[in-house]
Coordinates of C-alpha atoms in Angstrom, one line a residue:
M1 CA -26.8 -33.1 76.5
D2 CA -28.2 -32.9 80.1
A3 CA -30.0 -36.0 81.3
S4 CA -30.1 -34.8 85.0
G5 CA -29.1 -38.3 86.2
S6 CA -32.2 -39.9 84.8
A7 CA -30.3 -42.0 82.3
D8 CA -28.7 -43.9 85.1
D9 CA -32.2 -44.5 86.6
Q10 CA -33.3 -46.1 83.4
A11 CA -30.4 -48.6 83.2
P12 CA -31.9 -51.4 85.3
M13 CA -35.2 -51.2 83.4
L14 CA -33.5 -51.2 80.0
A15 CA -31.4 -54.2 81.0
C16 CA -34.5 -56.0 82.0
L17 CA -36.3 -55.2 78.8
A18 CA -33.3 -56.3 76.8
S19 CA -33.6 -59.7 78.4
G20 CA -36.9 -60.2 76.7
T21 CA -38.6 -61.3 80.0
P22 CA -41.2 -58.5 80.0
F23 CA -42.2 -59.4 76.5
G24 CA -42.5 -63.1 77.3
S25 CA -39.5 -64.0 75.1
E26 CA -35.9 -64.9 75.6
A27 CA -35.0 -63.7 72.1
C28 CA -34.8 -59.9 72.2
R29 CA -32.7 -57.6 70.1
R30 CA -31.9 -54.0 71.4
I31 CA -31.3 -51.1 69.1
D32 CA -30.1 -47.7 70.6
T33 CA -30.5 -44.4 68.9
H34 CA -29.5 -41.0 70.2
A35 CA -32.9 -40.6 71.9
A36 CA -34.5 -44.0 72.1
S37 CA -34.1 -47.7 72.7
I38 CA -36.0 -50.2 70.6
F39 CA -36.5 -53.8 71.6
L40 CA -37.4 -56.3 68.9
S41 CA -39.2 -59.4 70.2
G42 CA -41.3 -61.8 68.1
D43 CA -43.7 -59.8 65.9
R44 CA -43.5 -56.7 68.0
A45 CA -41.2 -53.7 68.4
W46 CA -41.2 -51.8 71.7
K47 CA -39.8 -48.3 72.0
I48 CA -38.6 -46.5 75.1
K49 CA -37.6 -42.8 75.0
R50 CA -34.1 -42.4 76.6
A51 CA -33.8 -39.9 79.5
V52 CA -31.9 -37.3 77.6
R53 CA -32.2 -33.6 77.0
Y54 CA -30.8 -31.8 73.9
P55 CA -31.3 -28.2 72.7
Y56 CA -34.1 -29.4 70.5
L57 CA -35.8 -32.1 72.7
D58 CA -36.4 -32.9 76.4
F59 CA -37.1 -36.5 77.5
S60 CA -35.7 -36.0 81.0
T61 CA -38.8 -37.0 82.9
P62 CA -41.3 -39.9 82.6
E63 CA -44.1 -37.5 82.1
R64 CA -42.3 -35.9 79.1
R65 CA -41.5 -39.3 77.7
K66 CA -45.1 -40.4 78.0
A67 CA -46.3 -37.3 76.2
A68 CA -43.8 -37.8 73.4
L69 CA -44.8 -41.5 72.9
E70 CA -48.5 -40.6 72.8
A71 CA -47.7 -37.9 70.2
E72 CA -45.7 -40.5 68.3
L73 CA -48.6 -42.9 68.3
R74 CA -51.0 -40.3 67.0
L75 CA -48.9 -38.7 64.4
N76 CA -47.4 -41.9 62.9
R77 CA -50.9 -43.3 62.4
R78 CA -51.2 -40.7 59.6
T79 CA -48.7 -42.7 57.4
A80 CA -48.5 -46.1 59.1
P81 CA -51.7 -46.8 60.9
D82 CA -51.2 -50.6 60.9
L83 CA -47.7 -50.3 62.6
Y84 CA -48.6 -48.2 65.7
L85 CA -50.6 -50.1 68.3
G86 CA -50.5 -48.4 71.7
V87 CA -48.7 -46.8 74.6
H88 CA -48.3 -48.8 77.8
P89 CA -46.9 -48.2 81.3
V90 CA -43.7 -49.9 82.4
V91 CA -44.3 -51.1 86.0
R92 CA -41.7 -52.0 88.6
A93 CA -42.5 -54.7 91.1
G94 CA -39.5 -55.3 93.3
D95 CA -36.5 -55.9 91.1
Q96 CA -38.7 -56.8 88.1
F97 CA -40.3 -54.7 85.4
T98 CA -43.4 -55.6 83.4
I99 CA -45.5 -54.0 80.7
G100 CA -48.7 -53.1 82.4
G101 CA -49.9 -54.7 85.6
T102 CA -49.8 -53.4 89.2
G103 CA -47.0 -51.6 90.9
E104 CA -45.1 -48.4 90.5
V105 CA -45.2 -46.9 87.0
V106 CA -41.6 -45.9 86.2
D107 CA -41.7 -45.3 82.4
W108 CA -43.8 -45.7 79.2
V109 CA -43.3 -47.9 76.1
L110 CA -44.8 -47.7 72.6
E111 CA -45.9 -51.0 71.1
M112 CA -45.5 -51.4 67.3
R113 CA -46.1 -54.2 64.8
R114 CA -42.7 -55.4 63.8
F115 CA -42.0 -55.4 60.0
P116 CA -39.6 -58.0 58.6
D117 CA -35.8 -57.6 58.8
G118 CA -34.5 -56.1 55.6
A119 CA -37.7 -54.0 55.1
L120 CA -36.0 -50.6 55.7
L121 CA -35.1 -48.7 52.6
D122 CA -32.0 -47.8 54.5
E123 CA -30.9 -51.4 54.3
R124 CA -32.2 -52.0 50.7
A125 CA -30.3 -48.9 49.4
G126 CA -27.1 -50.5 50.8
Q127 CA -27.7 -53.7 48.9
G128 CA -28.2 -52.3 45.4
P129 CA -30.3 -50.0 43.2
L130 CA -33.9 -49.3 44.4
A131 CA -36.5 -50.2 41.8
T132 CA -37.8 -47.3 39.7
S133 CA -41.4 -48.4 40.4
L134 CA -40.7 -48.3 44.2
L135 CA -39.2 -44.8 44.0
L136 CA -42.1 -43.5 42.0
R137 CA -44.6 -45.0 44.5
L138 CA -42.5 -43.4 47.4
A139 CA -42.6 -40.0 45.8
A140 CA -46.4 -40.3 45.3
R141 CA -46.8 -41.5 48.8
V142 CA -44.9 -38.5 50.3
H143 CA -46.8 -36.1 48.0
A144 CA -50.2 -37.5 49.0
F145 CA -49.2 -37.3 52.7
H146 CA -48.1 -33.7 52.3
D147 CA -51.2 -32.8 50.4
Q148 CA -53.4 -34.0 53.3
A149 CA -51.2 -32.7 56.1
E150 CA -52.5 -29.8 58.2
P151 CA -51.4 -26.5 56.7
M152 CA -50.4 -23.5 58.7
T153 CA -50.9 -20.1 57.0
D154 CA -47.8 -18.2 58.2
A155 CA -46.4 -15.1 56.4
R156 CA -43.2 -15.6 58.4
G157 CA -41.8 -18.4 56.3
A158 CA -38.3 -16.9 56.2
D159 CA -38.3 -16.3 60.0
R160 CA -39.4 -19.8 60.6
F161 CA -36.6 -21.2 58.5
S162 CA -34.1 -18.9 60.1
H163 CA -35.1 -20.4 63.4
I164 CA -34.0 -23.8 62.1
L165 CA -30.6 -22.3 61.2
D166 CA -30.4 -20.8 64.7
G167 CA -31.2 -24.3 66.2
N168 CA -28.4 -25.8 64.1
A169 CA -26.0 -23.2 65.3
D170 CA -26.8 -24.0 68.9
S171 CA -26.5 -27.8 68.3
L172 CA -23.1 -27.4 66.4
A173 CA -21.6 -25.1 69.0
P174 CA -20.6 -27.8 71.5
H175 CA -18.8 -29.7 68.8
A176 CA -16.4 -27.0 67.6
A177 CA -13.4 -29.2 68.5
L178 CA -14.8 -31.8 66.0
F179 CA -15.7 -29.5 63.2
G180 CA -13.6 -26.4 63.7
D181 CA -15.0 -22.9 64.6
E182 CA -14.3 -21.4 61.2
K183 CA -15.9 -24.2 59.2
I184 CA -19.1 -24.0 61.3
A185 CA -19.2 -20.2 61.0
A186 CA -18.6 -20.2 57.2
L187 CA -21.3 -22.8 56.6
L188 CA -23.9 -21.0 58.7
R189 CA -23.0 -17.7 57.2
D190 CA -23.6 -19.1 53.6
Q191 CA -26.8 -20.8 54.6
R192 CA -28.1 -17.6 56.2
R193 CA -27.1 -15.6 53.1
I194 CA -29.0 -17.9 50.8
C195 CA -32.0 -18.0 53.2
Q196 CA -32.1 -14.2 53.1
G197 CA -32.0 -14.2 49.3
H198 CA -35.0 -16.5 49.3
A199 CA -36.9 -14.6 52.1
A200 CA -39.7 -13.3 49.8
L201 CA -40.3 -16.8 48.4
L202 CA -40.2 -18.5 51.8
D203 CA -42.8 -15.9 53.1
A204 CA -45.0 -16.4 50.0
R205 CA -44.9 -20.2 50.5
G206 CA -46.0 -19.7 54.1
R207 CA -49.0 -17.6 53.0
D208 CA -49.9 -20.1 50.3
G209 CA -50.1 -23.0 52.7
R210 CA -46.8 -24.8 51.8
I211 CA -45.9 -24.9 55.5
R212 CA -47.6 -28.0 57.0
H213 CA -47.3 -30.4 59.9
V214 CA -45.3 -33.0 58.1
H215 CA -43.1 -36.0 58.9
G216 CA -40.0 -34.0 60.0
D217 CA -37.5 -36.9 59.9
L218 CA -38.1 -38.4 56.5
H219 CA -34.9 -40.3 55.7
L220 CA -34.4 -43.9 54.5
A221 CA -34.1 -45.5 57.9
N222 CA -37.6 -44.2 58.7
I223 CA -39.2 -45.7 55.6
A224 CA -40.0 -49.4 55.4
L225 CA -41.5 -51.6 52.8
V226 CA -44.7 -52.8 54.5
D227 CA -47.0 -55.1 52.5
G228 CA -45.1 -54.1 49.4
E229 CA -45.6 -50.4 49.8
P230 CA -43.0 -47.8 51.0
T231 CA -44.3 -46.6 54.3
P232 CA -42.9 -43.6 56.3
F233 CA -42.9 -44.1 60.0
D234 CA -41.1 -42.7 63.1
C235 CA -41.9 -39.1 62.4
L236 CA -40.6 -36.2 64.5
E237 CA -43.1 -36.1 67.3
F238 CA -41.3 -34.2 70.1
S239 CA -41.8 -30.7 68.7
E240 CA -44.8 -29.6 66.7
E241 CA -42.9 -26.5 65.8
L242 CA -40.0 -28.3 64.2
A243 CA -42.3 -30.7 62.4
T244 CA -44.4 -27.8 61.0
T245 CA -42.3 -26.7 58.1
D246 CA -42.1 -26.3 54.3
V247 CA -43.2 -29.5 52.5
L248 CA -40.1 -29.4 50.3
Y249 CA -37.9 -29.1 53.4
D250 CA -39.5 -32.4 54.6
L251 CA -38.8 -34.0 51.2
A252 CA -35.3 -32.7 51.3
F253 CA -34.2 -35.1 54.1
L254 CA -35.0 -38.1 51.8
L255 CA -33.3 -36.5 48.8
M256 CA -30.2 -35.6 50.9
D257 CA -30.0 -39.2 52.3
L258 CA -30.2 -40.7 48.8
W259 CA -27.7 -38.2 47.5
D260 CA -25.2 -38.9 50.3
R261 CA -25.4 -42.7 49.7
G262 CA -24.5 -42.3 46.0
R263 CA -28.1 -42.9 44.9
R264 CA -28.1 -39.6 43.0
A265 CA -30.2 -40.9 40.1
D266 CA -32.8 -42.2 42.7
A267 CA -32.8 -38.8 44.4
N268 CA -33.4 -37.0 41.1
L269 CA -36.2 -39.4 40.2
V270 CA -38.0 -38.9 43.5
F271 CA -37.5 -35.1 43.2
N272 CA -38.9 -34.9 39.7
H273 CA -41.9 -37.2 40.3
Y274 CA -42.8 -35.2 43.4
I275 CA -42.7 -31.9 41.5
D276 CA -44.6 -33.5 38.6
L277 CA -47.4 -34.4 41.1
S278 CA -47.3 -31.2 43.2
A279 CA -46.6 -28.7 40.4
D280 CA -44.5 -26.9 43.0
E281 CA -42.1 -25.5 40.4
E282 CA -41.5 -22.2 42.3
G283 CA -40.1 -24.1 45.2
V284 CA -37.4 -26.0 43.3
R285 CA -34.9 -23.3 43.7
L286 CA -35.0 -23.8 47.5
L287 CA -33.9 -27.4 47.4
P288 CA -30.1 -27.0 47.5
L289 CA -30.4 -24.9 50.7
F290 CA -32.9 -27.4 52.2
L291 CA -30.7 -30.3 51.4
S292 CA -27.7 -28.5 52.9
V293 CA -29.5 -27.8 56.2
R294 CA -30.7 -31.4 56.4
A295 CA -27.1 -32.6 56.0
T296 CA -26.1 -30.1 58.8
I297 CA -28.7 -31.7 61.1
R298 CA -27.3 -35.2 60.4
A299 CA -23.8 -33.8 61.2
H300 CA -24.7 -32.5 64.6
V301 CA -26.8 -35.5 65.6
L302 CA -23.8 -37.8 64.8
A303 CA -21.5 -35.4 66.6
A304 CA -23.7 -35.7 69.7
T305 CA -23.6 -39.5 69.3
H306 CA -19.8 -39.3 69.2
A307 CA -19.7 -37.1 72.3
R308 CA -22.0 -39.5 74.2
T309 CA -20.3 -42.8 73.1
G310 CA -16.9 -41.9 71.9
N311 CA -17.7 -43.8 68.7
A312 CA -15.0 -42.8 66.2
A313 CA -17.1 -43.8 63.2
A314 CA -19.8 -41.4 64.3
A315 CA -17.2 -38.6 64.4
E316 CA -16.0 -39.4 60.9
R317 CA -19.5 -39.5 59.5
A318 CA -20.4 -36.2 61.3
R319 CA -17.5 -34.5 59.5
A320 CA -18.5 -36.0 56.2
F321 CA -22.0 -34.7 56.5
L322 CA -20.8 -31.2 57.3
D323 CA -18.6 -31.4 54.2
L324 CA -21.6 -32.5 52.2
A325 CA -23.6 -29.6 53.6
E326 CA -21.0 -27.2 52.2
R327 CA -20.9 -28.9 48.8
L328 CA -24.7 -28.9 48.4
I329 CA -24.9 -25.1 48.3
V330 CA -22.1 -24.5 45.8
A331 CA -23.7 -23.1 42.8
T332 CA -23.1 -24.7 39.4
P333 CA -23.9 -23.3 35.9
A334 CA -27.4 -23.8 34.6
G335 CA -28.0 -25.3 31.2
L336 CA -30.8 -26.8 29.0
I337 CA -30.8 -30.2 27.4
A338 CA -33.6 -31.1 25.1
V339 CA -34.4 -34.8 24.5
G340 CA -36.6 -35.3 21.4
G341 CA -37.8 -38.3 19.3
L342 CA -40.9 -40.1 18.3
S343 CA -43.0 -41.9 20.9
G344 CA -41.4 -45.1 22.1
T345 CA -37.8 -44.0 21.4
G346 CA -37.0 -43.8 25.2
K347 CA -36.9 -40.1 25.7
S348 CA -38.1 -40.2 29.3
A349 CA -35.8 -43.1 30.2
L350 CA -32.8 -41.2 28.9
A351 CA -33.9 -38.0 30.6
R352 CA -34.0 -39.8 33.9
A353 CA -30.6 -41.4 33.2
L354 CA -29.1 -37.9 32.7
G355 CA -30.9 -36.0 35.4
A356 CA -28.6 -36.5 38.3
D357 CA -25.5 -35.7 36.3
F358 CA -26.3 -32.0 35.6
G359 CA -26.9 -29.1 37.9
T360 CA -26.8 -28.6 41.7
A361 CA -28.3 -31.3 43.9
P362 CA -30.8 -32.9 43.5
G363 CA -30.0 -32.5 39.8
A364 CA -31.8 -31.3 36.8
R365 CA -35.5 -30.5 36.7
I366 CA -37.0 -32.7 34.0
L367 CA -39.9 -31.0 32.2
R368 CA -41.9 -33.6 30.4
S369 CA -44.6 -32.6 27.9
D370 CA -46.8 -35.5 28.8
V371 CA -46.9 -34.4 32.4
L372 CA -47.5 -30.8 31.6
R373 CA -50.4 -31.8 29.3
K374 CA -52.1 -33.6 32.2
R375 CA -51.4 -30.7 34.5
L376 CA -53.1 -28.3 32.1
A377 CA -56.1 -30.7 31.9
G378 CA -56.2 -31.0 35.7
V379 CA -56.2 -34.8 35.7
P380 CA -54.0 -37.4 37.4
L381 CA -50.9 -38.3 35.4
D382 CA -52.1 -41.8 34.6
Q383 CA -55.5 -40.7 33.4
R384 CA -56.0 -41.0 29.7
L385 CA -57.0 -37.8 28.0
S386 CA -59.6 -37.3 25.3
P387 CA -58.2 -36.9 21.7
A388 CA -59.8 -33.4 21.8
L389 CA -56.9 -32.4 24.0
Y390 CA -54.3 -33.4 21.4
T391 CA -55.2 -30.8 18.8
P392 CA -52.4 -28.6 17.3
L393 CA -53.6 -25.7 19.5
A394 CA -53.5 -27.8 22.7
S395 CA -50.0 -29.1 21.8
R396 CA -48.8 -25.5 21.2
T397 CA -50.1 -24.6 24.7
V398 CA -48.2 -27.5 26.2
Y399 CA -45.0 -26.5 24.5
H400 CA -45.3 -22.9 25.5
L401 CA -45.8 -24.0 29.1
L402 CA -42.7 -26.1 28.8
Y403 CA -40.7 -23.1 27.4
D404 CA -42.0 -20.8 30.2
L405 CA -41.1 -23.2 33.0
A406 CA -37.7 -23.9 31.5
A407 CA -37.0 -20.2 31.4
Q408 CA -38.2 -19.8 35.0
H409 CA -35.9 -22.5 36.2
L410 CA -32.9 -21.4 34.2
S411 CA -33.3 -17.8 35.5
T412 CA -32.8 -19.1 39.0
G413 CA -29.8 -21.3 38.2
I414 CA -31.6 -24.6 37.9
Y415 CA -30.5 -27.0 35.1
V416 CA -33.3 -28.2 32.9
I417 CA -33.9 -31.3 30.7
A418 CA -36.9 -30.8 28.3
D419 CA -38.5 -34.1 27.3
A420 CA -40.9 -33.9 24.4
V421 CA -41.3 -35.2 20.8
F422 CA -39.9 -32.0 19.2
A423 CA -40.7 -33.4 15.8
D424 CA -41.3 -29.9 14.3
S425 CA -38.3 -27.8 13.5
G426 CA -40.1 -24.8 14.9
E427 CA -40.4 -26.6 18.3
R428 CA -36.7 -27.4 18.3
A429 CA -35.8 -23.8 17.4
A430 CA -38.0 -22.5 20.2
V431 CA -36.5 -24.6 22.9
A432 CA -33.0 -23.6 21.7
R433 CA -34.1 -19.9 21.9
T434 CA -35.2 -20.5 25.5
A435 CA -31.6 -21.4 26.4
A436 CA -30.2 -18.5 24.3
H437 CA -32.5 -15.9 26.1
A438 CA -31.4 -17.3 29.4
Q439 CA -27.7 -17.1 28.3
V440 CA -27.1 -20.8 29.2
S441 CA -25.7 -23.7 27.2
F442 CA -28.0 -25.8 25.0
V443 CA -27.7 -29.3 23.7
G444 CA -30.3 -31.1 21.6
L445 CA -30.5 -34.9 21.5
W446 CA -32.6 -36.7 18.9
L447 CA -33.5 -40.4 19.5
E448 CA -34.1 -42.7 16.7
A449 CA -35.5 -46.3 16.8
P450 CA -37.3 -48.6 14.4
E451 CA -41.1 -48.7 14.5
A452 CA -41.3 -52.3 15.7
L453 CA -39.2 -51.4 18.8
R454 CA -41.3 -48.2 19.4
L455 CA -44.5 -50.3 19.3
E456 CA -43.1 -52.8 21.7
R457 CA -42.1 -50.1 24.2
V458 CA -45.3 -48.2 24.0
G459 CA -47.2 -51.5 24.5
E460 CA -45.3 -52.2 27.7
R461 CA -46.2 -48.9 29.4
R462 CA -48.3 -49.1 32.6
G463 CA -49.5 -46.1 34.7
D464 CA -47.4 -43.7 32.6
A465 CA -48.2 -40.0 31.8
S466 CA -48.0 -40.7 28.1
D467 CA -51.1 -41.5 26.1
A468 CA -49.3 -42.6 23.0
D469 CA -50.5 -46.0 21.7
A470 CA -49.8 -48.1 18.7
G471 CA -51.9 -45.8 16.5
V472 CA -49.9 -42.8 17.5
V473 CA -46.6 -44.7 16.9
R474 CA -47.7 -45.7 13.4
A475 CA -48.9 -42.2 12.5
Q476 CA -45.6 -40.7 13.7
S477 CA -43.7 -43.0 11.4
H478 CA -45.1 -41.0 8.5
Y479 CA -43.7 -37.7 9.8
R480 CA -41.7 -35.9 7.2
A481 CA -38.1 -35.9 8.2
E482 CA -36.7 -32.4 8.8
P483 CA -33.1 -31.4 9.1
L484 CA -31.9 -31.7 12.7
G485 CA -29.4 -28.9 12.5
E486 CA -27.1 -29.0 15.5
W487 CA -29.1 -31.6 17.3
H488 CA -27.2 -34.9 18.0
P489 CA -28.9 -38.0 16.6
L490 CA -28.6 -41.1 18.8
R491 CA -29.6 -44.7 18.0
A492 CA -32.1 -45.7 20.7
D493 CA -32.3 -49.4 19.8
R494 CA -29.4 -50.1 22.2
P495 CA -29.2 -50.7 26.0
L496 CA -30.1 -47.5 27.9
C497 CA -26.7 -47.4 29.6
T498 CA -25.0 -47.3 26.2
V499 CA -27.4 -44.6 24.9
A500 CA -26.9 -42.6 28.1
A501 CA -23.1 -42.8 27.8
D502 CA -23.2 -41.6 24.2
A503 CA -25.6 -38.8 25.2
K504 CA -23.3 -37.6 28.0
A505 CA -20.3 -37.7 25.7
D506 CA -22.2 -35.5 23.2
I507 CA -23.3 -33.1 25.9
L508 CA -19.9 -32.7 27.4
S509 CA -18.3 -32.3 24.0
T510 CA -20.8 -29.6 23.1
L511 CA -20.2 -27.8 26.5
R512 CA -16.4 -28.0 26.0
R513 CA -16.7 -26.4 22.5
G514 CA -18.9 -23.7 23.9
R515 CA -16.2 -22.9 26.4
G516 CA -13.5 -23.0 23.8
I517 CA -11.9 -26.2 25.3
D518 CA -10.4 -28.7 22.9

């Protein structure tokens, strides 16, 4: 860091702002980050850029800080227009500082509407599980933002991502004493090797418009529950180049943050719903690398905090993130789990309960026949389809797409959970063959529940991709039972945690037998 002496020049101003006097309040709370100071006063939050210069940003002059705040105002209004209000001069009159007025302009401040304490998802994730409905809305919100973000057609997707790796190398270099030269070199070497292996895909995504001007800093501390909705804010504003990147790399910061906090099921849920909405199946194979690079960024930012403040906790967390970055790119064997059963037996709930426990982060790709049917029809997931799209031919098309996507993911080392009725023995045999052709393990799970419970569950669905109703449930009750073969039957009229525990036991037992382990 090189602040060119400017940080000392800001000290009197920051002390005055912390007093609350410029805001007309005696109650003011100050929060410092590695590049900003935020002052919370009444129903407002005021943000000052700190006079710092890092390899990836330069706030060393008032002019640069003003430009950064104006960019922050403009860019954050894309996702949080009601939070960002304006940029104002900080004026010095003698020994006092005011927001606006006459006198010498010494700095600039961003005015924001303050959201309630406890609104940050960072805080909520530390208090307990995040609601499934909230996570689904968050994934949908991020996807909608990415879908509307400005694309950049760039055939150099691999070069662009390599530049991020080079930036990380520059930012890690001053902290060799904290991390160790060999550890840094090994991680960067592995990340670069994987990047090179994906070079053709990264370039293709650039040509296809998957590189966009996105949020750039999408972790839980930059998402708040505002008026009941998850709202991303505080995007990366200081570098359009760094913020213009692959949409899945943007998503990866959120997924990595959840994964690091032990919220792995939440990360898997957000990941799968985002891909369900975006149909970005090809990009899934990039996520382990993207998560690893995001963890690396968190490591060097915390290392810089430690270097600036001497905070021992920051050093410990920095090392933990670099360890995580290493683990995230360790390949694990792919496999295929099929979850079948009649409508209302809880297939999708079980698939979600299993998703985070199998495969490399962010867990298994869950392929749901109801989602694929809507995708083929080109309609939103919650839009009800005409019965004409539930013909035997239409259903065969859906299942064939499921098998094809499963094969695609398995071939690139991604674990897959297939969620469909699989009532026909031919469908069950076909999904098992998909695993056999990919030379990966296969486990079939068959859920069973009485009709009354299935009717109750289907009746409670809201905004779900499934179109099954009471009529479908009753019709399915007359299906002629066929031998399950090696599929594992599971009673689904029990709490989900119990069903999931039994399912995991069956899966692990099958996998051990396949490896010849007693």
